[in-house]
Amino acid sequence: MTAQGWHRARRAVQILSFSLFTLMVLWTATRPATVWTATGLVRLDPLAGIAAMLASHRFIAAFVPGLVLLALALVAGRFWCGWLCPLGSLIEWTSPRKGGIAVRRRWHGVKYGLLLFTLFAALLGSLSFLLLDPITIFVRTITVAVQPALQWLVTRVQEGLYRTEVFAGVADALDGLLRPTVLSYKQPFWQGLWPAALLFAGVLGLSRIAPRFWCRYLCPLGALLGLASKVSWLKRRVNDSCVSCGACQRGCQMDAIDRARDYASDAGECIQCLDCLGDCPTGAIGFQGTLSVDRGWEYDPNRRTVVSMLGASLAGVALANVTGDVHHPADGQLRPPGATEEDLLAACVRCGTCLRACPTHGLQMSLGEGGLVAIGSPILVPRLGHCDYTCTACGTVCPTGAIPRLALEDKRLTVIGKAYVDESLCLAWSGRVPCIVCEEMCPLPEKAITLVDVEAQGSAWAGQMLQAPVVNHELCIGCGLCENRCPVVGEAAIRVRVEPLG
């Protein structure tokens, strides 16, 4: 195949894989029980898999595809980054091919430091740094930023179309095309939207400094695949036809080619994009199988890197685990059904698949509840969405088992928290107007909320008897439907809190 043919083939593979992976994230909400979801994409991530295994001290069979991908890097090099990675493809498409500023080659080593820090922290039980994993960035961004914003815009367009009778059919067709596969019927709202969106924007924006800046200098998954690629069988080679024109070096989007080494390239940095084949005017470049180890680059991780990252991870994880938020977490830190705090934090890779699968959008990213050790992990925020009494999706899609897979019968008996009534806010208890919404909404066959008579005072209902809610904590499982539907503006008058007895 000609160099132009390889270029077209790679671009086609990039477009197909990016489209497929995007659809897999979107499909998670409607088909959580299949592998063609964000769960399947996360299982391809060897960094998430290895980190989760180190943190939970067990082998997680779900990540075998990721380990296979890592093994393939030992044969074909860092092809994932150049051909398949959805975030890498998006970075490449939005990166200027020329311009930027000169960045010292030693900066390539930063990503190896981040990789070592992430793995050492995982060994110490902390997976918070997987927030920087490119696959989790991709899934979270679509979940909490792209899809909600797209849904809001499409809904506004549909409302405009419905105002004109002739376009009502177009609005209906648009609805049938996009819902429920791409868009949901309920507009999601996310408390972690801006952190996720700004991180994603930063990853793309860094390419204005240098092409593929994230992939070159910061990506921890790229570092892992790069280490494997240094011993890969398939490597780039330059023969005697080279005239030292420097075209390959100027065109390399990864800055992997070094003029001082007769235009040889670091196999750990080469993403097998094959662009240099077309840049070379003499055909001096080829990719061939060879058994060798590519080493001796100034940014390669060494003993000092390992020791310093080990020390940094020990200090960072230790400090993160002795903050007040860890010792005394917020009483609203509600975990998904069946997930204990210790087991969840030991296995949650912050991928966001459970957030995408939650039909009510009640599962949200933790932004500090429980301290830095819990950041990015899922919590239930009933005011934004309750835990559906008929749903087990979060446990079904979780790739690591951080959220246990429960049978529906067991899930309906699993306590998330307990509901408490604030009588000063409750419309009925404060004697302002009749309200029994929380009692009506309680999904339990034997209601966990009952009503008692109280006398209204200081309102148009003064002197009359109103029915006010009382929670039976023996029955309440903390699904949060009562809090979600409470008509009080602002903070709900009935709120679910962590079970005080543990």
XYZ file of C-alpha atoms in Angstrom:
502
model
C 0.000 0.000 0.000
C 1.216 3.501 -0.803
C 1.840 6.104 1.883
C -1.301 7.939 0.779
C -3.253 4.706 1.026
C -2.035 4.119 4.590
C -2.998 7.681 5.492
C -6.535 7.186 4.170
C -6.855 3.816 5.885
C -5.787 5.233 9.245
C -8.168 8.180 8.928
C -11.028 5.804 8.112
C -10.216 3.619 11.120
C -10.044 6.691 13.349
C -13.447 7.940 12.191
C -15.068 4.514 12.548
C -13.597 3.834 15.996
C -14.409 7.331 17.274
C -18.001 7.006 16.063
C -18.371 3.533 17.543
C -16.903 4.460 20.931
C -19.094 7.574 21.101
C -22.193 5.536 20.340
C -21.162 2.959 22.928
C -21.129 5.666 25.603
C -24.519 6.950 24.471
C -26.009 3.447 24.260
C -25.133 2.807 27.911
C -28.355 4.491 29.028
C -30.622 2.202 26.997
C -28.771 -1.124 26.851
C -26.671 -1.456 30.030
C -26.632 -5.260 29.916
C -24.592 -5.459 26.674
C -20.850 -5.062 26.078
C -21.530 -2.431 23.398
C -21.607 0.275 26.029
C -19.137 2.485 27.874
C -18.398 -0.595 29.981
C -16.981 -2.350 26.924
C -14.814 0.671 26.143
C -13.451 0.915 29.704
C -12.591 -2.780 29.637
C -10.175 -2.010 26.787
C -8.216 0.270 29.109
C -5.146 -1.556 30.487
C -4.233 1.314 32.811
C -7.648 1.321 34.503
C -7.534 -2.454 34.759
C -4.055 -2.694 36.280
C -4.740 0.175 38.702
C -8.032 -1.365 39.832
C -6.356 -4.732 40.392
C -3.565 -3.133 42.417
C -6.011 -1.171 44.561
C -8.462 -4.012 45.176
C -5.750 -6.721 45.458
C -7.582 -9.093 43.128
C -7.640 -10.138 39.503
C -10.529 -8.543 37.593
C -11.395 -10.754 34.644
C -13.449 -7.988 33.001
C -10.177 -6.246 32.069
C -8.754 -9.137 30.051
C -9.424 -7.146 26.814
C -7.255 -4.342 28.192
C -4.463 -6.768 29.029
C -4.726 -8.175 25.492
C -4.373 -4.634 24.134
C -1.247 -4.176 26.246
C 0.128 -7.465 24.909
C -0.557 -6.324 21.334
C 1.530 -3.214 22.044
C 4.453 -5.602 22.616
C 4.014 -6.683 19.011
C 2.727 -3.689 17.046
C 3.756 -0.759 19.239
C 1.634 2.178 20.310
C -0.960 1.706 17.537
C -3.878 2.330 19.934
C -2.856 5.977 20.282
C -2.489 6.548 16.561
C -5.376 4.519 15.201
C -8.058 3.820 17.809
C -7.972 6.109 20.863
C -11.076 8.342 20.652
C -9.522 11.153 22.678
C -6.282 10.910 20.713
C -8.162 11.097 17.414
C -10.080 14.173 18.545
C -6.856 15.825 19.707
C -5.217 15.100 16.345
C -8.156 16.483 14.369
C -8.170 19.713 16.390
C -4.390 20.150 16.607
C -2.677 22.626 14.286
C -0.142 20.783 12.149
C 2.237 23.722 12.209
C 3.156 26.400 14.718
C 3.260 26.147 18.479
C 6.316 26.628 20.607
C 9.411 24.502 21.033
C 9.090 22.157 23.999
C 12.154 20.463 25.422
C 12.326 16.788 24.627
C 12.770 15.922 28.305
C 9.118 16.859 28.853
C 8.184 13.516 27.297
C 9.150 12.040 30.652
C 6.355 13.810 32.547
C 3.798 11.237 31.448
C 5.970 8.415 32.785
C 6.055 10.199 36.139
C 2.247 10.497 36.092
C 1.967 6.822 35.200
C 4.202 5.743 38.084
C 2.406 8.060 40.515
C -0.958 6.628 39.416
C 0.160 3.018 39.841
C 1.880 3.604 43.199
C -1.193 5.470 44.460
C -3.352 2.565 43.294
C -1.129 0.154 45.196
C -1.829 2.300 48.259
C -5.565 2.056 47.607
C -6.213 5.383 45.851
C -7.622 5.528 42.317
C -8.340 9.248 42.185
C -5.627 9.890 39.583
C -7.523 7.790 37.054
C -9.459 10.991 36.496
C -6.568 11.724 34.085
C -6.972 8.481 32.159
C -7.967 9.349 28.554
C -10.728 6.741 28.366
C -12.380 7.933 31.566
C -12.018 11.555 30.384
C -13.785 10.637 27.144
C -16.656 8.777 28.846
C -17.204 11.411 31.541
C -17.130 14.295 29.062
C -19.814 12.775 26.861
C -21.874 11.843 29.906
C -21.850 15.038 31.933
C -21.208 17.704 29.284
C -21.758 16.777 25.627
C -24.981 14.770 25.863
C -26.784 17.087 28.348
C -25.849 20.206 26.363
C -26.906 18.549 23.111
C -30.205 17.498 24.673
C -30.914 21.034 25.878
C -30.197 22.474 22.430
C -32.296 19.870 20.595
C -35.191 20.435 23.000
C -35.060 24.183 22.358
C -35.056 23.535 18.582
C -38.023 21.182 18.924
C -39.956 23.753 20.927
C -39.351 26.267 18.155
C -40.472 23.795 15.492
C -43.655 22.918 17.387
C -44.693 26.578 17.355
C -45.185 26.290 13.606
C -47.670 23.597 12.625
C -45.975 22.836 9.326
C -42.725 21.892 11.146
C -44.352 19.811 13.891
C -43.727 16.637 11.903
C -40.027 17.491 11.674
C -39.890 17.889 15.439
C -41.581 14.506 15.908
C -39.167 12.853 13.458
C -36.219 14.405 15.308
C -37.563 13.086 18.581
C -37.999 9.582 17.193
C -34.488 9.605 15.741
C -32.668 10.719 18.878
C -34.722 9.464 21.834
C -34.129 7.393 23.830
C -30.878 6.154 22.253
C -28.883 9.396 22.125
C -31.042 11.703 24.218
C -33.201 10.903 27.225
C -36.699 12.093 27.955
C -35.580 13.834 31.134
C -33.064 16.667 30.942
C -30.000 15.670 33.017
C -28.238 18.146 35.284
C -24.727 17.494 36.588
C -22.896 18.974 39.533
C -19.573 17.890 37.983
C -20.226 19.446 34.578
C -17.741 22.318 34.723
C -14.784 20.337 36.113
C -15.290 17.680 33.427
C -15.787 20.209 30.632
C -12.800 22.345 31.658
C -10.503 19.313 31.914
C -11.567 18.212 28.436
C -11.146 21.731 27.055
C -7.700 21.898 28.630
C -6.647 18.620 27.018
C -7.659 19.939 23.592
C -6.355 23.453 24.230
C -2.861 22.257 25.105
C -2.429 21.311 21.445
C -2.097 25.039 20.731
C 1.262 24.839 22.493
C 2.444 21.826 20.496
C 0.648 19.228 18.339
C -0.755 16.386 20.440
C 0.674 17.998 23.583
C -1.448 15.729 25.831
C -0.379 12.569 24.006
C 3.279 13.572 23.953
C 3.804 14.769 27.499
C 0.924 13.957 29.860
C -1.168 10.907 28.936
C -0.600 8.128 31.531
C -2.180 5.465 29.315
C 0.107 6.528 26.479
C 3.040 6.152 28.881
C 2.016 2.598 29.750
C 1.630 1.639 26.091
C 4.877 3.499 25.351
C 6.844 1.381 27.806
C 5.465 -1.749 26.180
C 6.234 -0.343 22.721
C 9.913 0.085 23.572
C 10.271 -3.684 23.303
C 7.726 -4.093 20.491
C 8.498 -6.214 17.447
C 7.294 -3.711 14.826
C 9.479 -0.598 14.735
C 10.239 2.315 12.434
C 13.578 2.060 10.652
C 15.613 4.419 8.411
C 17.889 2.982 5.685
C 20.876 4.345 3.793
C 18.691 6.214 1.299
C 18.117 8.964 3.881
C 19.418 12.337 2.671
C 18.947 14.058 6.059
C 16.375 16.505 4.715
C 14.541 16.527 8.050
C 11.050 16.294 6.492
C 10.075 13.353 8.706
C 11.147 15.147 11.873
C 9.272 18.333 10.986
C 6.111 16.410 10.195
C 6.126 14.071 13.215
C 3.150 15.000 15.388
C 4.663 13.180 18.387
C 8.171 14.684 18.167
C 9.444 11.103 18.247
C 12.189 11.540 15.599
C 15.637 12.802 16.573
C 17.993 14.368 14.021
C 20.971 13.750 16.319
C 20.336 10.010 16.032
C 20.268 10.021 12.213
C 16.488 10.519 12.257
C 15.807 7.417 14.311
C 12.653 7.461 16.396
C 11.760 6.372 19.908
C 9.456 3.348 19.619
C 7.837 4.395 22.890
C 6.755 7.719 21.372
C 5.912 6.556 17.843
C 2.145 6.034 17.475
C 2.443 4.202 14.128
C 0.659 6.987 12.280
C 2.857 6.275 9.197
C 2.816 9.944 8.173
C 6.596 9.908 7.827
C 6.263 7.431 4.947
C 4.622 10.122 2.863
C 6.951 12.864 4.081
C 10.130 11.057 3.063
C 11.158 12.003 -0.512
C 13.523 9.050 -0.957
C 11.566 6.163 0.552
C 14.187 5.668 3.227
C 11.643 4.934 5.973
C 9.987 1.609 6.632
C 8.362 -0.372 9.432
C 9.791 -3.815 10.009
C 9.916 -6.537 12.603
C 12.948 -6.663 14.846
C 13.745 -7.918 18.323
C 15.329 -5.042 20.228
C 14.784 -2.719 23.179
C 14.563 0.999 22.442
C 16.282 2.790 25.311
C 18.758 5.489 26.144
C 16.502 8.499 25.579
C 17.014 11.371 28.025
C 13.416 11.238 29.254
C 13.227 7.477 29.833
C 12.117 6.657 33.389
C 15.031 5.754 35.608
C 15.654 4.813 39.213
C 15.386 8.445 40.333
C 11.990 8.773 38.617
C 10.697 5.633 40.294
C 11.919 6.628 43.757
C 10.639 10.205 43.502
C 7.196 9.110 42.284
C 7.024 6.492 45.012
C 7.806 9.134 47.609
C 5.323 11.601 46.101
C 2.559 8.996 46.045
C 3.266 7.955 49.638
C 3.083 11.552 50.802
C 0.096 12.493 48.658
C -2.057 9.465 49.509
C -1.153 9.676 53.197
C -2.124 13.353 53.405
C -5.304 12.786 51.411
C -6.368 10.086 53.865
C -5.978 12.164 57.033
C -8.204 15.121 56.150
C -11.311 15.892 58.155
C -13.578 15.030 55.225
C -12.301 11.460 55.256
C -12.767 11.011 58.986
C -16.140 12.725 59.057
C -17.683 12.648 55.553
C -20.760 14.649 54.627
C -24.020 13.038 55.709
C -25.243 13.394 52.126
C -22.506 11.112 50.766
C -24.925 8.462 49.548
C -23.380 5.582 47.631
C -25.049 3.443 44.952
C -27.065 0.497 46.303
C -24.877 -2.226 47.803
C -21.625 -0.257 47.511
C -19.663 0.129 50.731
C -17.324 3.090 51.086
C -14.169 0.984 51.416
C -14.902 -1.426 48.562
C -16.093 1.334 46.242
C -12.983 3.475 46.666
C -10.747 0.422 46.265
C -12.209 -0.472 42.866
C -13.902 2.590 41.328
C -11.885 3.775 38.311
C -13.920 6.998 37.942
C -15.038 5.959 34.458
C -18.533 7.411 34.750
C -20.357 4.463 33.183
C -22.735 4.248 36.141
C -23.545 7.953 35.751
C -24.470 7.415 32.108
C -26.523 4.306 32.905
C -28.563 5.878 35.726
C -32.032 6.511 34.210
C -32.872 9.343 36.616
C -29.400 10.979 36.472
C -29.305 10.846 40.258
C -25.811 9.356 40.335
C -23.339 12.248 40.245
C -19.580 12.794 40.514
C -18.337 13.414 44.022
C -16.659 16.822 44.101
C -15.161 16.710 47.551
C -17.618 14.858 49.751
C -15.323 12.422 51.540
C -12.151 14.328 50.589
C -9.755 13.953 47.657
C -9.665 10.172 48.035
C -13.313 10.062 46.943
C -13.259 12.701 44.218
C -14.886 11.559 40.988
C -16.564 8.534 42.582
C -20.360 8.156 42.281
C -22.761 9.522 44.868
C -26.530 9.732 44.808
C -27.923 13.278 44.811
C -31.677 12.748 45.251
C -32.567 16.364 44.490
C -31.216 15.807 40.962
C -32.514 12.259 40.572
C -33.664 9.406 42.781
C -32.604 5.758 42.795
C -35.214 4.022 40.643
C -36.962 1.273 42.601
C -37.100 -0.924 39.453
C -33.501 -0.390 38.256
C -30.187 -2.216 38.760
C -28.293 -0.541 35.895
C -25.370 0.911 37.895
C -24.276 -2.492 39.168
C -24.780 -4.027 35.733
C -22.456 -1.623 33.917
C -19.741 -1.224 36.574
C -16.624 -2.816 34.996
C -14.792 -3.456 38.273
C -17.527 -4.593 40.654
C -17.116 -1.435 42.749
C -20.906 -1.270 42.571
C -22.105 -4.840 43.184
C -24.444 -6.456 40.696
C -27.635 -7.027 42.687
C -30.761 -8.919 41.773
C -33.750 -6.600 41.696
C -35.283 -8.286 44.737
C -32.104 -7.733 46.744
C -31.665 -4.188 45.507
C -35.156 -3.269 46.738
C -34.105 -4.291 50.226
C -30.699 -2.576 50.172
C -30.463 0.530 52.319
C -28.798 3.573 50.749
C -29.677 5.982 53.536
C -32.624 7.202 55.573
C -35.081 10.035 54.903
C -35.594 12.761 57.518
C -38.287 15.455 57.595
C -37.350 19.045 58.368
C -40.523 20.255 60.043
C -39.488 23.888 59.687
C -39.485 23.552 55.895
C -42.254 20.994 55.403
C -45.375 22.661 54.011
C -47.666 20.493 56.122
C -45.708 20.471 59.396
C -45.231 24.248 59.269
C -49.009 24.579 58.851
C -48.880 26.562 55.630
C -50.667 24.383 53.046
C -51.712 20.725 52.700
C -49.040 18.523 51.113
C -48.651 14.744 51.071
C -46.400 14.421 48.003
C -43.635 12.465 49.758
C -46.094 9.889 51.100
C -47.650 9.469 47.663
C -44.256 9.086 45.981
C -42.817 6.444 48.341
C -42.410 3.381 46.067
C -42.335 0.730 48.808
C -45.339 -1.629 48.848
C -45.625 -0.962 52.565
C -45.126 2.787 52.693
C -42.097 4.002 54.634
C -43.841 7.371 55.005
C -47.090 7.677 56.916
C -49.242 10.683 57.738
C -50.325 12.183 61.034
C -52.742 15.014 61.709
C -51.374 18.398 62.752
C -53.206 21.657 63.265
C -52.493 24.421 60.761
C -51.410 27.738 62.208
C -50.792 31.215 60.857
C -52.227 30.657 57.363
C -55.490 30.499 55.477
C -55.775 26.960 56.838
C -55.482 28.060 60.482
C -57.502 25.902 62.830
C -57.893 23.055 60.323
C -56.172 19.686 60.472
C -53.448 18.948 57.926
C -51.769 15.624 57.209
C -47.998 15.710 57.792
C -45.370 13.060 56.907
C -43.565 10.801 59.365
C -40.776 8.447 58.201
C -40.642 4.848 59.390
C -36.888 4.287 59.444
C -37.328 0.546 59.807
C -38.769 0.460 56.281
C -37.032 3.365 54.515
C -34.259 2.351 52.097
C -33.257 5.897 51.137
C -34.138 5.772 47.440
C -34.635 9.546 47.513
C -37.829 9.716 45.462
C -39.509 11.662 48.261
C -36.694 14.230 48.313
C -36.649 14.478 44.536
C -40.370 15.242 44.298
C -40.663 17.500 47.342
C -42.311 20.719 46.038
C -40.426 23.006 48.420
C -38.244 25.458 46.505
C -34.518 25.024 47.155
C -33.491 22.507 49.800
C -36.110 19.783 50.149
C -38.137 19.490 53.340
C -37.449 15.747 53.390
C -33.856 14.721 52.798
C -32.042 11.407 52.577
C -28.961 11.118 54.725
C -26.389 8.419 55.403
C -27.700 5.741 57.756
C -26.476 6.970 61.170
C -25.981 3.427 62.403
C -23.666 2.639 59.481
